[in-house]
GROMACS .gro file of C-alpha atoms in nm:
model
  146
    1MET     CA    1   4.607   1.459  -3.358
    2ALA     CA    2   4.234   1.327  -3.376
    3ARG     CA    3   4.149   1.073  -3.635
    4TYR     CA    4   3.897   1.230  -3.882
    5PHE     CA    5   3.644   1.023  -4.063
    6THR     CA    6   3.493   1.026  -4.400
    7LEU     CA    7   3.117   0.964  -4.420
    8ASP     CA    8   3.193   0.608  -4.563
    9GLU     CA    9   3.442   0.526  -4.314
   10ALA     CA   10   3.207   0.630  -4.027
   11ASN     CA   11   2.928   0.424  -4.197
   12ALA     CA   12   3.126   0.130  -4.206
   13ALA     CA   13   3.231   0.181  -3.833
   14LEU     CA   14   2.886   0.145  -3.757
   15ALA     CA   15   2.883  -0.227  -3.834
   16LEU     CA   16   3.123  -0.244  -3.548
   17VAL     CA   17   2.981   0.018  -3.314
   18GLU     CA   18   2.620  -0.022  -3.331
   19PRO     CA   19   2.593  -0.351  -3.152
   20LEU     CA   20   2.811  -0.217  -2.873
   21LEU     CA   21   2.584   0.099  -2.851
   22ARG     CA   22   2.271  -0.132  -2.813
   23GLN     CA   23   2.434  -0.305  -2.503
   24VAL     CA   24   2.534   0.027  -2.359
   25VAL     CA   25   2.157   0.168  -2.378
   26ALA     CA   26   2.047  -0.164  -2.234
   27LEU     CA   27   2.274  -0.143  -1.948
   28LYS     CA   28   2.221   0.221  -1.897
   29ALA     CA   29   1.846   0.142  -1.847
   30SER     CA   30   1.927  -0.140  -1.595
   31TYR     CA   31   2.167   0.084  -1.417
   32SER     CA   32   1.906   0.348  -1.394
   33GLN     CA   33   1.628   0.098  -1.263
   34ALA     CA   34   1.869  -0.019  -0.992
   35GLU     CA   35   1.959   0.326  -0.911
   36GLY     CA   36   1.621   0.422  -0.872
   37GLN     CA   37   1.536   0.137  -0.616
   38LEU     CA   38   1.842   0.231  -0.434
   39GLN     CA   39   1.721   0.602  -0.422
   40GLY     CA   40   1.346   0.473  -0.295
   41ALA     CA   41   1.516   0.258  -0.032
   42ALA     CA   42   1.725   0.550   0.094
   43GLN     CA   43   1.413   0.778   0.105
   44ARG     CA   44   1.205   0.500   0.282
   45ILE     CA   45   1.514   0.483   0.557
   46ALA     CA   46   1.482   0.830   0.594
   47LEU     CA   47   1.134   0.858   0.642
   48ALA     CA   48   1.059   0.540   0.827
   49GLY     CA   49   1.396   0.452   0.987
   50GLY     CA   50   1.451   0.159   0.775
   51ALA     CA   51   1.159  -0.046   0.907
   52ARG     CA   52   1.009  -0.116   0.569
   53VAL     CA   53   1.333  -0.198   0.381
   54ASP     CA   54   1.445  -0.548   0.280
   55PRO     CA   55   1.814  -0.544   0.302
   56GLY     CA   56   1.859  -0.846   0.067
   57GLN     CA   57   1.702  -0.614  -0.204
   58ILE     CA   58   1.922  -0.322  -0.143
   59LEU     CA   59   2.226  -0.558  -0.163
   60GLN     CA   60   2.086  -0.722  -0.490
   61ALA     CA   61   1.992  -0.367  -0.643
   62ARG     CA   62   2.350  -0.222  -0.547
   63GLY     CA   63   2.519  -0.542  -0.703
   64ARG     CA   64   2.307  -0.473  -1.014
   65ARG     CA   65   2.391  -0.106  -1.032
   66ASP     CA   66   2.778  -0.168  -0.975
   67ALA     CA   67   2.797  -0.426  -1.225
   68ALA     CA   68   2.618  -0.244  -1.493
   69ALA     CA   69   2.847   0.067  -1.413
   70ALA     CA   70   3.149  -0.143  -1.455
   71ARG     CA   71   3.013  -0.288  -1.778
   72LEU     CA   72   2.909   0.013  -1.910
   73LYS     CA   73   3.260   0.184  -1.843
   74GLU     CA   74   3.401  -0.119  -2.058
   75LEU     CA   75   3.168  -0.079  -2.334
   76ILE     CA   76   3.199   0.297  -2.382
   77GLU     CA   77   3.569   0.251  -2.366
   78GLU     CA   78   3.539   0.005  -2.636
   79VAL     CA   79   3.303   0.223  -2.857
   80GLN     CA   80   3.545   0.517  -2.810
   81GLY     CA   81   3.837   0.291  -2.922
   82HIS     CA   82   3.697   0.276  -3.277
   83GLY     CA   83   3.751   0.656  -3.272
   84CYS     CA   84   3.384   0.791  -3.223
   85LEU     CA   85   3.264   0.972  -2.931
   86VAL     CA   86   2.961   0.859  -2.696
   87LYS     CA   87   2.724   1.170  -2.658
   88ASP     CA   88   2.412   1.011  -2.477
   89LEU     CA   89   2.359   0.697  -2.312
   90ASP     CA   90   1.972   0.687  -2.291
   91LEU     CA   91   1.963   0.787  -2.675
   92GLY     CA   92   2.249   0.577  -2.808
   93LEU     CA   93   2.393   0.884  -2.941
   94ILE     CA   94   2.745   0.897  -3.105
   95ASP     CA   95   2.951   1.154  -3.308
   96PHE     CA   96   3.241   1.060  -3.543
   97PRO     CA   97   3.495   1.349  -3.589
   98ALA     CA   98   3.516   1.456  -3.942
   99LEU     CA   99   3.632   1.770  -4.146
  100TYR     CA  100   3.381   1.989  -4.351
  101ARG     CA  101   3.533   2.277  -4.550
  102GLY     CA  102   3.858   2.250  -4.360
  103GLU     CA  103   3.682   2.272  -4.008
  104GLU     CA  104   3.636   2.000  -3.757
  105ILE     CA  105   3.275   1.877  -3.741
  106TYR     CA  106   3.086   1.579  -3.593
  107LEU     CA  107   2.915   1.326  -3.814
  108CYS     CA  108   2.596   1.228  -3.568
  109PHE     CA  109   2.447   0.920  -3.544
  110ARG     CA  110   2.152   0.801  -3.314
  111LEU     CA  111   2.056   0.449  -3.242
  112GLY     CA  112   1.756   0.337  -3.449
  113GLU     CA  113   1.888   0.535  -3.773
  114GLU     CA  114   1.989   0.323  -4.059
  115ARG     CA  115   2.285   0.504  -4.140
  116ILE     CA  116   2.469   0.862  -4.075
  117GLY     CA  117   2.244   1.130  -4.215
  118TYR     CA  118   2.350   1.427  -4.022
  119TRP     CA  119   2.627   1.623  -3.909
  120HIS     CA  120   2.687   1.938  -3.648
  121GLY     CA  121   2.953   2.165  -3.549
  122VAL     CA  122   3.152   2.086  -3.244
  123ASP     CA  123   2.984   2.331  -3.041
  124GLU     CA  124   2.624   2.283  -3.175
  125GLY     CA  125   2.543   1.953  -3.046
  126TYR     CA  126   2.228   1.717  -3.131
  127ARG     CA  127   1.997   2.017  -3.165
  128GLY     CA  128   2.218   2.163  -3.424
  129ARG     CA  129   2.192   1.865  -3.654
  130LYS     CA  130   2.201   1.948  -4.020
  131GLU     CA  131   2.109   1.671  -4.286
  132ILE     CA  132   2.387   1.549  -4.503
  133ASP     CA  133   2.317   1.706  -4.846
  134GLU     CA  134   2.513   1.733  -5.183
  135ASP     CA  135   2.731   2.046  -5.060
  136PHE     CA  136   2.824   1.855  -4.753
  137LEU     CA  137   2.918   1.537  -4.984
  138ALA     CA  138   3.096   1.771  -5.184
  139ASN     CA  139   3.313   1.935  -4.927
  140HIS     CA  140   3.346   1.699  -4.625
  141GLY     CA  141   3.680   1.518  -4.560
  142ARG     CA  142   3.877   1.791  -4.711
  143GLY     CA  143   4.169   2.009  -4.582
  144ARG     CA  144   4.315   2.017  -4.255
  145ARG     CA  145   4.178   2.159  -3.914
  146ARG     CA  146   4.290   2.510  -3.846
   0.00000   0.00000   0.00000
């Protein structure tokens, strides 16, 4: 059975998860930059037969990309080990499983926000975010998933 968070529990978990999430976003950017360099080199090889490619730069970019990918995997597993779900590496978006009126929902946090202020249904995603209001506060964390 999945662990369900109350809003207070999820906000408390942010103290542990947010620094990891910051690392994830930075590493994702590093990974993307190295991957872009490799794709550019591959295109130059295809167009010019490799005449304008520095093999040392390719090896360095591949090493940076592979190291970033390995560390990203570790960090994502660590974040998820706290019970939340990593949804978007570029935005730093995570969800915490919770209950609202007996139904499973996600408490939604985006890096840069002060606290969790939104939620959405499991099939709605980021675009379906709703602001946490008085009704939500009165009815979340109650009941069991059906």
